CSV table of C-alpha atoms in Angstrom, one decimal:
chain,number,residue,atom,x,y,z
A,1,MET,CA,0.0,0.0,0.0
A,2,LYS,CA,2.8,2.4,0.8
A,3,LYS,CA,4.6,1.7,-2.5
A,4,HIS,CA,1.4,2.2,-4.4
A,5,SER,CA,0.9,5.6,-2.6
A,6,LEU,CA,4.4,6.8,-3.5
A,7,ARG,CA,3.9,5.7,-7.1
A,8,SER,CA,0.6,7.7,-7.2
A,9,GLU,CA,2.3,10.8,-5.7
A,10,GLY,CA,5.1,10.6,-8.2
A,11,ARG,CA,2.6,10.5,-11.1
A,12,ALA,CA,0.8,13.5,-9.6
A,13,VAL,CA,4.0,15.5,-9.5
A,14,GLU,CA,4.8,14.6,-13.0
A,15,ALA,CA,1.3,15.7,-14.1
A,16,LEU,CA,1.8,18.9,-12.3
A,17,LEU,CA,5.1,19.7,-14.1
A,18,ILE,CA,3.5,19.0,-17.4
A,19,LEU,CA,0.7,21.3,-16.5
A,20,LEU,CA,3.1,24.1,-15.6
A,21,LYS,CA,4.9,23.7,-18.9
A,22,HIS,CA,1.8,24.5,-20.8
A,23,LEU,CA,0.5,27.4,-18.7
A,24,THR,CA,0.6,31.1,-19.7
A,25,ALA,CA,2.6,33.7,-17.8
A,26,HIS,CA,-0.5,35.0,-15.8
A,27,ALA,CA,-1.6,31.5,-15.1
A,28,ARG,CA,1.8,30.7,-13.8
A,29,TRP,CA,1.7,33.6,-11.4
A,30,VAL,CA,-1.7,32.6,-10.1
A,31,PHE,CA,-0.5,29.0,-9.7
A,32,ALA,CA,2.6,30.2,-7.9
A,33,ILE,CA,0.5,32.2,-5.4
A,34,LEU,CA,-1.8,29.2,-4.9
A,35,LEU,CA,1.3,27.0,-4.4
A,36,LEU,CA,2.7,29.5,-1.8
A,37,LEU,CA,-0.6,29.5,0.1
A,38,TYR,CA,-0.6,25.8,0.0
A,39,ALA,CA,3.0,25.7,1.4
A,40,LEU,CA,2.0,28.2,4.2
A,41,SER,CA,-0.8,25.9,5.2
A,42,GLY,CA,1.9,23.7,6.7
A,43,ILE,CA,2.3,26.3,9.5
A,44,ARG,CA,0.0,25.4,12.4
A,45,THR,CA,-0.7,26.9,15.8
A,46,ILE,CA,-0.4,24.7,18.8
A,47,GLN,CA,-2.7,25.9,21.6
A,48,PRO,CA,-1.7,26.3,25.2
A,49,GLN,CA,-2.1,23.1,27.2
A,50,GLU,CA,-1.4,21.2,24.0
A,51,GLN,CA,1.5,19.3,22.6
A,52,ALA,CA,1.8,17.9,19.1
A,53,LEU,CA,3.5,15.3,17.0
A,54,LEU,CA,4.0,15.1,13.3
A,55,LEU,CA,2.9,12.1,11.2
A,56,ARG,CA,5.2,12.7,8.2
A,57,PHE,CA,4.5,10.5,5.2
A,58,GLY,CA,2.6,8.2,7.6
A,59,ARG,CA,5.6,7.8,9.9
A,60,LEU,CA,5.4,9.2,13.5
A,61,GLN,CA,8.1,11.7,14.3
A,62,PRO,CA,9.6,11.5,17.8
A,63,GLN,CA,10.0,15.3,18.2
A,64,VAL,CA,7.4,16.8,20.5
A,65,HIS,CA,6.2,20.3,19.6
A,66,GLY,CA,5.0,22.6,22.4
A,67,PRO,CA,2.5,25.5,22.3
A,68,GLY,CA,3.3,28.0,19.5
A,69,LEU,CA,3.9,27.8,15.8
A,70,LEU,CA,4.6,24.5,14.2
A,71,VAL,CA,6.3,24.7,10.8
A,72,GLY,CA,5.9,21.6,8.8
A,73,LEU,CA,4.8,20.4,5.4
A,74,PRO,CA,1.2,20.8,4.3
A,75,GLU,CA,-1.2,17.9,4.2
A,76,PRO,CA,-1.1,15.2,3.1
A,77,PHE,CA,2.7,15.2,3.6
A,78,ASP,CA,2.4,16.1,7.3
A,79,LYS,CA,-0.4,15.3,9.6
A,80,VAL,CA,-0.5,17.0,13.1
A,81,LEU,CA,-1.5,14.9,16.1
A,82,ARG,CA,-2.6,17.1,18.9
A,83,PHE,CA,-2.6,16.1,22.6
A,84,GLU,CA,-4.1,17.9,25.5
A,85,THR,CA,-1.3,17.5,28.0
A,86,GLY,CA,-2.2,20.4,30.3
A,87,LYS,CA,-5.3,18.9,31.9
A,88,ASP,CA,-6.7,15.6,33.1
A,89,LEU,CA,-8.6,13.4,30.7
A,90,ALA,CA,-11.5,11.4,32.0
A,91,LEU,CA,-12.2,7.9,31.0
A,92,PRO,CA,-15.7,6.6,32.2
A,93,LEU,CA,-15.8,3.0,33.5
A,94,ASP,CA,-19.5,2.2,33.4
A,95,ARG,CA,-19.5,-1.5,32.5
A,96,TRP,CA,-20.5,-2.4,36.1
A,97,LYS,CA,-23.1,0.3,36.4
A,98,MET,CA,-26.3,-0.7,38.2
A,99,ASP,CA,-28.9,-0.2,35.4
A,100,SER,CA,-32.1,-1.6,37.1
A,101,ALA,CA,-34.3,-0.2,39.8
A,102,LYS,CA,-34.1,-1.2,43.4
A,103,ILE,CA,-36.4,-4.1,44.3
A,104,GLN,CA,-38.3,-2.9,47.4
A,105,ASP,CA,-39.4,-6.4,48.6
A,106,PRO,CA,-37.0,-9.0,47.3
A,107,ASP,CA,-38.5,-11.7,49.6
A,108,LYS,CA,-42.0,-11.4,48.2
A,109,ALA,CA,-43.0,-14.8,46.7
A,110,VAL,CA,-44.0,-15.0,43.1
A,111,GLN,CA,-47.6,-16.4,43.0
A,112,PHE,CA,-47.7,-18.2,39.6
A,113,THR,CA,-48.5,-21.7,38.6
A,114,ASP,CA,-46.1,-23.8,36.5
A,115,ALA,CA,-48.3,-23.2,33.4
A,116,GLN,CA,-48.2,-19.4,34.0
A,117,MET,CA,-44.5,-19.4,34.5
A,118,ALA,CA,-44.0,-21.5,31.3
A,119,GLU,CA,-46.1,-19.0,29.4
A,120,LYS,CA,-44.0,-16.1,30.7
A,121,MET,CA,-40.7,-17.8,29.9
A,122,LYS,CA,-38.7,-16.0,27.2
A,123,THR,CA,-35.4,-16.9,25.5
A,124,THR,CA,-32.5,-14.6,24.8
A,125,ALA,CA,-29.6,-15.2,22.5
A,126,VAL,CA,-26.3,-13.8,23.6
A,127,GLY,CA,-23.1,-14.6,21.7
A,128,GLY,CA,-24.6,-17.6,19.9
A,129,ALA,CA,-25.9,-19.1,23.2
A,130,VAL,CA,-29.6,-19.2,24.1
A,131,TYR,CA,-30.7,-18.3,27.7
A,132,SER,CA,-34.1,-18.7,29.3
A,133,GLU,CA,-35.6,-16.0,31.4
A,134,TYR,CA,-39.0,-15.3,32.9
A,135,ASP,CA,-40.6,-12.3,31.4
A,136,ASP,CA,-41.7,-10.9,34.8
A,137,VAL,CA,-38.2,-10.9,36.1
A,138,LYS,CA,-36.6,-9.8,32.9
A,139,GLY,CA,-34.5,-6.7,33.6
A,140,ARG,CA,-34.7,-7.4,37.3
A,141,SER,CA,-32.3,-10.2,37.6
A,142,LEU,CA,-28.5,-9.9,37.4
A,143,ASP,CA,-27.4,-11.6,34.2
A,144,PRO,CA,-23.7,-12.6,34.6
A,145,VAL,CA,-23.3,-12.6,30.9
A,146,THR,CA,-24.5,-9.2,30.0
A,147,ARG,CA,-24.0,-7.2,33.2
A,148,GLY,CA,-20.7,-6.5,34.8
A,149,TYR,CA,-19.9,-7.0,38.5
A,150,SER,CA,-17.1,-8.0,40.8
A,151,LEU,CA,-16.9,-10.0,44.0
A,152,SER,CA,-15.7,-8.9,47.4
A,153,SER,CA,-13.5,-11.0,49.7
A,154,ASP,CA,-16.6,-12.2,51.6
A,155,PHE,CA,-18.2,-13.3,48.3
A,156,ASN,CA,-20.7,-10.4,47.8
A,157,VAL,CA,-21.6,-9.1,44.4
A,158,VAL,CA,-20.6,-5.4,43.9
A,159,GLN,CA,-21.5,-3.1,41.0
A,160,GLY,CA,-20.6,0.5,40.4
A,161,SER,CA,-19.3,3.1,38.0
A,162,PHE,CA,-15.9,4.9,38.1
A,163,VAL,CA,-13.9,7.5,36.3
A,164,LEU,CA,-10.3,7.0,35.5
A,165,ARG,CA,-8.4,10.3,35.3
A,166,TYR,CA,-5.1,10.5,33.5
A,167,ARG,CA,-2.8,12.9,31.9
A,168,ILE,CA,-0.7,12.5,28.8
A,169,ALA,CA,2.9,13.0,29.9
A,170,GLU,CA,4.8,11.6,26.9
A,171,PRO,CA,2.9,12.2,23.7
A,172,PHE,CA,5.2,10.0,21.6
A,173,ARG,CA,4.8,6.9,23.7
A,174,TYR,CA,1.1,7.7,24.0
A,175,ALA,CA,0.7,7.9,20.3
A,176,SER,CA,2.9,4.8,19.7
A,177,ALA,CA,0.6,2.8,21.9
A,178,GLY,CA,-2.0,3.0,19.1
A,179,GLU,CA,-5.6,3.9,18.9
A,180,GLY,CA,-6.7,1.2,21.4
A,181,ILE,CA,-4.9,2.9,24.4
A,182,GLY,CA,-8.3,4.0,25.8
A,183,THR,CA,-9.5,0.4,25.8
A,184,LEU,CA,-6.2,-0.8,27.3
A,185,LEU,CA,-6.5,1.8,30.1
A,186,GLU,CA,-10.1,0.8,30.7
A,187,LYS,CA,-9.1,-2.9,31.1
A,188,LEU,CA,-6.3,-2.0,33.4
A,189,GLY,CA,-8.7,0.1,35.5
A,190,TYR,CA,-11.2,-2.8,35.8
A,191,ARG,CA,-8.5,-5.3,36.6
A,192,ALA,CA,-7.1,-3.0,39.4
A,193,ILE,CA,-10.5,-2.3,40.9
A,194,THR,CA,-11.4,-6.0,40.8
A,195,ARG,CA,-8.3,-6.9,42.6
A,196,GLN,CA,-8.8,-4.3,45.3
A,197,LEU,CA,-12.5,-5.3,45.8
A,198,ALA,CA,-11.4,-8.9,46.1
A,199,ASP,CA,-9.0,-8.0,48.9
A,200,ARG,CA,-11.7,-6.3,51.0
A,201,LYS,CA,-15.0,-7.1,52.6
A,202,ILE,CA,-18.0,-5.4,51.1
A,203,ASP,CA,-18.7,-3.3,54.3
A,204,ALA,CA,-15.2,-1.9,54.3
A,205,SER,CA,-15.3,-1.3,50.5
A,206,LEU,CA,-18.5,0.7,50.7
A,207,THR,CA,-17.6,2.8,53.7
A,208,SER,CA,-14.2,3.1,55.5
A,209,ASP,CA,-12.0,1.7,52.7
A,210,ARG,CA,-13.7,3.5,49.8
A,211,ARG,CA,-11.0,6.1,49.4
A,212,ASP,CA,-8.1,3.6,50.0
A,213,LEU,CA,-9.6,1.3,47.4
A,214,ALA,CA,-9.6,4.0,44.7
A,215,SER,CA,-6.1,5.1,45.6
A,216,ALA,CA,-4.7,1.6,45.6
A,217,ALA,CA,-6.4,0.8,42.2
A,218,ALA,CA,-5.0,4.0,40.7
A,219,ARG,CA,-1.4,3.1,41.9
A,220,GLU,CA,-1.8,-0.3,40.3
A,221,VAL,CA,-2.9,1.2,37.0
A,222,GLN,CA,0.0,3.6,37.1
A,223,ASP,CA,2.5,0.7,37.7
A,224,GLU,CA,1.1,-1.2,34.7
A,225,ALA,CA,1.0,2.0,32.5
A,226,THR,CA,4.7,2.6,33.4
A,227,ARG,CA,5.7,-1.0,32.7
A,228,LEU,CA,3.9,-0.9,29.3
A,229,GLN,CA,5.4,2.6,28.5
A,230,LEU,CA,2.0,4.1,27.7
A,231,GLY,CA,3.3,7.7,28.4
A,232,VAL,CA,0.4,8.6,30.8
A,233,VAL,CA,0.3,9.7,34.4
A,234,ILE,CA,-2.7,8.3,36.4
A,235,SER,CA,-4.2,11.2,38.4
A,236,GLY,CA,-6.7,9.0,40.2
A,237,ILE,CA,-9.8,6.9,40.1
A,238,ASP,CA,-13.1,8.4,41.2
A,239,ILE,CA,-15.8,6.1,42.5
A,240,ARG,CA,-19.1,7.6,41.4
A,241,GLU,CA,-21.2,4.6,42.5
A,242,LEU,CA,-20.4,1.5,44.4
A,243,SER,CA,-23.2,-0.7,45.9
A,244,PRO,CA,-24.6,-4.2,45.9
A,245,PRO,CA,-26.9,-5.1,42.9
A,246,SER,CA,-30.4,-3.7,42.9
A,247,GLN,CA,-31.9,-7.2,43.6
A,248,VAL,CA,-30.4,-7.2,47.1
A,249,LEU,CA,-29.9,-3.5,47.7
A,250,ALA,CA,-33.1,-3.2,49.9
A,251,ALA,CA,-32.0,-6.1,52.1
A,252,PHE,CA,-28.5,-4.8,52.3
A,253,GLU,CA,-29.8,-1.4,53.3
A,254,ASP,CA,-31.8,-3.1,56.0
A,255,VAL,CA,-28.7,-4.8,57.4
A,256,THR,CA,-26.7,-1.5,57.2
A,257,ASN,CA,-29.5,0.4,59.0
A,258,ALA,CA,-29.7,-2.3,61.6
A,259,LYS,CA,-25.9,-2.1,62.2
A,260,GLN,CA,-26.1,1.7,62.3
A,261,PHE,CA,-28.9,1.5,64.8
A,262,ALA,CA,-27.0,-1.0,67.0
A,263,LYS,CA,-24.0,1.3,66.8
A,264,THR,CA,-26.1,4.2,67.8
A,265,LEU,CA,-27.5,2.3,70.8
A,266,PHE,CA,-24.0,1.2,71.8
A,267,GLU,CA,-22.8,4.8,71.7
A,268,ASN,CA,-25.8,6.0,73.7
A,269,ALA,CA,-25.1,3.3,76.3
A,270,ARG,CA,-21.5,4.1,76.4
A,271,GLN,CA,-22.3,7.8,76.9
A,272,TYR,CA,-24.9,7.0,79.6
A,273,GLU,CA,-22.3,4.8,81.3
A,274,SER,CA,-19.7,7.5,81.2
A,275,THR,CA,-22.1,10.2,82.5
A,276,THR,CA,-23.6,8.0,85.3
A,277,LEU,CA,-20.2,6.7,86.3
A,278,SER,CA,-18.8,10.3,86.6
A,279,GLN,CA,-21.9,11.4,88.6
A,280,SER,CA,-21.7,8.4,90.9
A,281,GLU,CA,-18.0,8.9,91.4
A,282,GLY,CA,-18.6,12.5,92.3
A,283,GLU,CA,-21.3,11.6,94.8
A,284,ALA,CA,-19.2,8.9,96.3
A,285,ALA,CA,-16.3,11.3,96.7
A,286,SER,CA,-18.6,13.8,98.4
A,287,ILE,CA,-20.0,11.2,100.8
A,288,ARG,CA,-16.5,9.9,101.6
A,289,HIS,CA,-15.3,13.5,102.2
A,290,ARG,CA,-18.2,14.2,104.6
A,291,ALA,CA,-17.7,10.9,106.4
A,292,GLU,CA,-14.0,11.5,106.9
A,293,GLY,CA,-14.8,15.0,108.3
A,294,HIS,CA,-17.4,13.6,110.6
A,295,ALA,CA,-15.0,10.9,111.8
A,296,SER,CA,-12.3,13.5,112.4
A,297,GLY,CA,-14.8,15.5,114.5
A,298,LEU,CA,-15.9,12.5,116.5
A,299,LEU,CA,-12.3,11.5,117.1
A,300,ALA,CA,-11.3,15.0,118.2
A,301,ASP,CA,-14.3,15.1,120.6
A,302,ALA,CA,-13.5,11.7,122.0
A,303,GLU,CA,-9.9,12.7,122.5
A,304,GLY,CA,-11.0,15.9,124.2
A,305,GLU,CA,-13.4,14.1,126.5
A,306,SER,CA,-10.8,11.5,127.2
A,307,SER,CA,-8.3,14.1,128.2
A,308,ALA,CA,-10.9,15.9,130.4
A,309,PHE,CA,-11.9,12.6,132.1
A,310,THR,CA,-8.2,11.8,132.7
A,311,ALA,CA,-7.6,15.2,134.3
A,312,LEU,CA,-10.8,14.8,136.4
A,313,LEU,CA,-9.8,11.4,137.5
A,314,VAL,CA,-6.5,12.8,138.8
A,315,ASN,CA,-8.3,15.5,140.7
A,316,TYR,CA,-10.8,12.9,142.0
A,317,ARG,CA,-8.1,10.7,143.4
A,318,GLN,CA,-6.6,13.7,145.2
A,319,GLN,CA,-9.9,15.3,146.5
A,320,PRO,CA,-12.7,12.8,145.9
A,321,GLU,CA,-15.4,14.7,147.9
A,322,LEU,CA,-14.7,18.0,146.3
A,323,VAL,CA,-14.8,16.5,142.8
A,324,SER,CA,-17.9,14.5,143.5
A,325,GLY,CA,-19.7,17.5,144.9
A,326,ARG,CA,-18.7,19.6,141.9
A,327,LEU,CA,-19.9,16.9,139.5
A,328,LEU,CA,-23.2,16.7,141.4
A,329,GLN,CA,-23.7,20.4,141.3
A,330,GLU,CA,-22.9,20.6,137.6
A,331,THR,CA,-25.3,17.7,136.9
A,332,LEU,CA,-28.1,19.4,138.9
A,333,ASP,CA,-27.4,22.7,137.1
A,334,THR,CA,-27.6,20.9,133.7
A,335,VAL,CA,-30.8,19.1,134.6
A,336,MET,CA,-32.5,22.0,136.2
A,337,GLY,CA,-31.6,24.2,133.3
A,338,ARG,CA,-33.6,22.0,131.1
A,339,ILE,CA,-36.7,22.0,133.3
A,340,ARG,CA,-39.7,24.1,132.3
A,341,SER,CA,-41.8,23.7,135.5
A,342,ARG,CA,-41.5,22.2,138.9
A,343,THR,CA,-44.2,21.0,141.3
A,344,LEU,CA,-43.6,20.3,145.0
A,345,LEU,CA,-46.4,18.4,146.7
A,346,PRO,CA,-47.1,19.3,150.4
A,347,ALA,CA,-45.6,17.0,153.0
A,348,ASP,CA,-48.9,16.5,154.8
A,349,GLN,CA,-50.7,14.9,151.8
A,350,ALA,CA,-48.0,12.4,151.0
A,351,ARG,CA,-44.4,11.9,151.0
A,352,PRO,CA,-42.7,15.1,149.8
A,353,SER,CA,-42.4,14.7,146.0
A,354,LEU,CA,-40.9,16.8,143.2
A,355,ILE,CA,-42.4,16.6,139.7
A,356,LEU,CA,-40.2,18.0,136.9
A,357,GLU,CA,-41.3,18.8,133.4
A,358,PRO,CA,-38.6,19.2,130.8
A,359,SER,CA,-38.5,22.0,128.3
A,360,PRO,CA,-39.9,21.2,124.9
A,361,GLU,CA,-36.5,21.0,123.2
A,362,TYR,CA,-35.6,18.3,125.6
A,363,GLY,CA,-39.0,16.6,125.7
A,364,HIS,CA,-37.7,13.7,123.6
């Protein structure tokens, strides 16, 4: 094909020279101007955030041209390949996208007889193979042949959609990889995401490990792109959607809500425990402090009384009558000080008697 093309171009040049030979002077000037304009068409402008390569006579040239003027040959001798190297390019990964509605009650039994089910049975041909499917559940079941998914480490089915962001760092290698580089990056992305999902349980993949999963998958794609010399830098993988299939999504949400409810109850109980324990510890400390103060007071009083009794005992042993009389007088003073009324019965009616009534504060 290349030899045939060169032979055709040579014939075109020969025909052009013959045409010039038979032209008039004015026609030659017009032709020269047109030829000059054609030659100037080989000057192109490379926009900012762009880099370009030249495809000269069908062969890719290794020199990379930055923003500015690019002087080359006009088409079809030179063809300019432009690459947006100043920004990230987005590659959607939607093969695992969940494309059916959530089933609200997956446990609801299908009430059909065998004859009705046989009537509703439909067949579908995919890739030369014929598959049977009930019409009522058509579009509601997860067909492993036509719908993409992956498995987690705890054997749960996961679907989702992602965006692989990358930047062209080396246009020559990127162009040398061929037109299928987008498909290659897509397959690398799915392989990396599949591996990361297979290393994690579904709960972690959907919640706490979601960001780590995307980062690890992006690093894996970058390693493979570097090994294959694709000339790209992987900026990251964005997880737009990641969830169980619609067929089990309602049940999965119930489990997730139950776990969240249990976690909320546990946190409330822990908070109540902390609050109650702190309050009880404070009350216990207060009671202990008051008890210690009361004990100290009692002990001091007992020591004082003991000291007074010891001193009194010494005096009593030296002057027993004087001490006894003083004690009797102090006791009478104390008792009589607490008496509200006194009644002395006459001696002629009975034996002399004294009735004492204590004051109200000492009535008990």
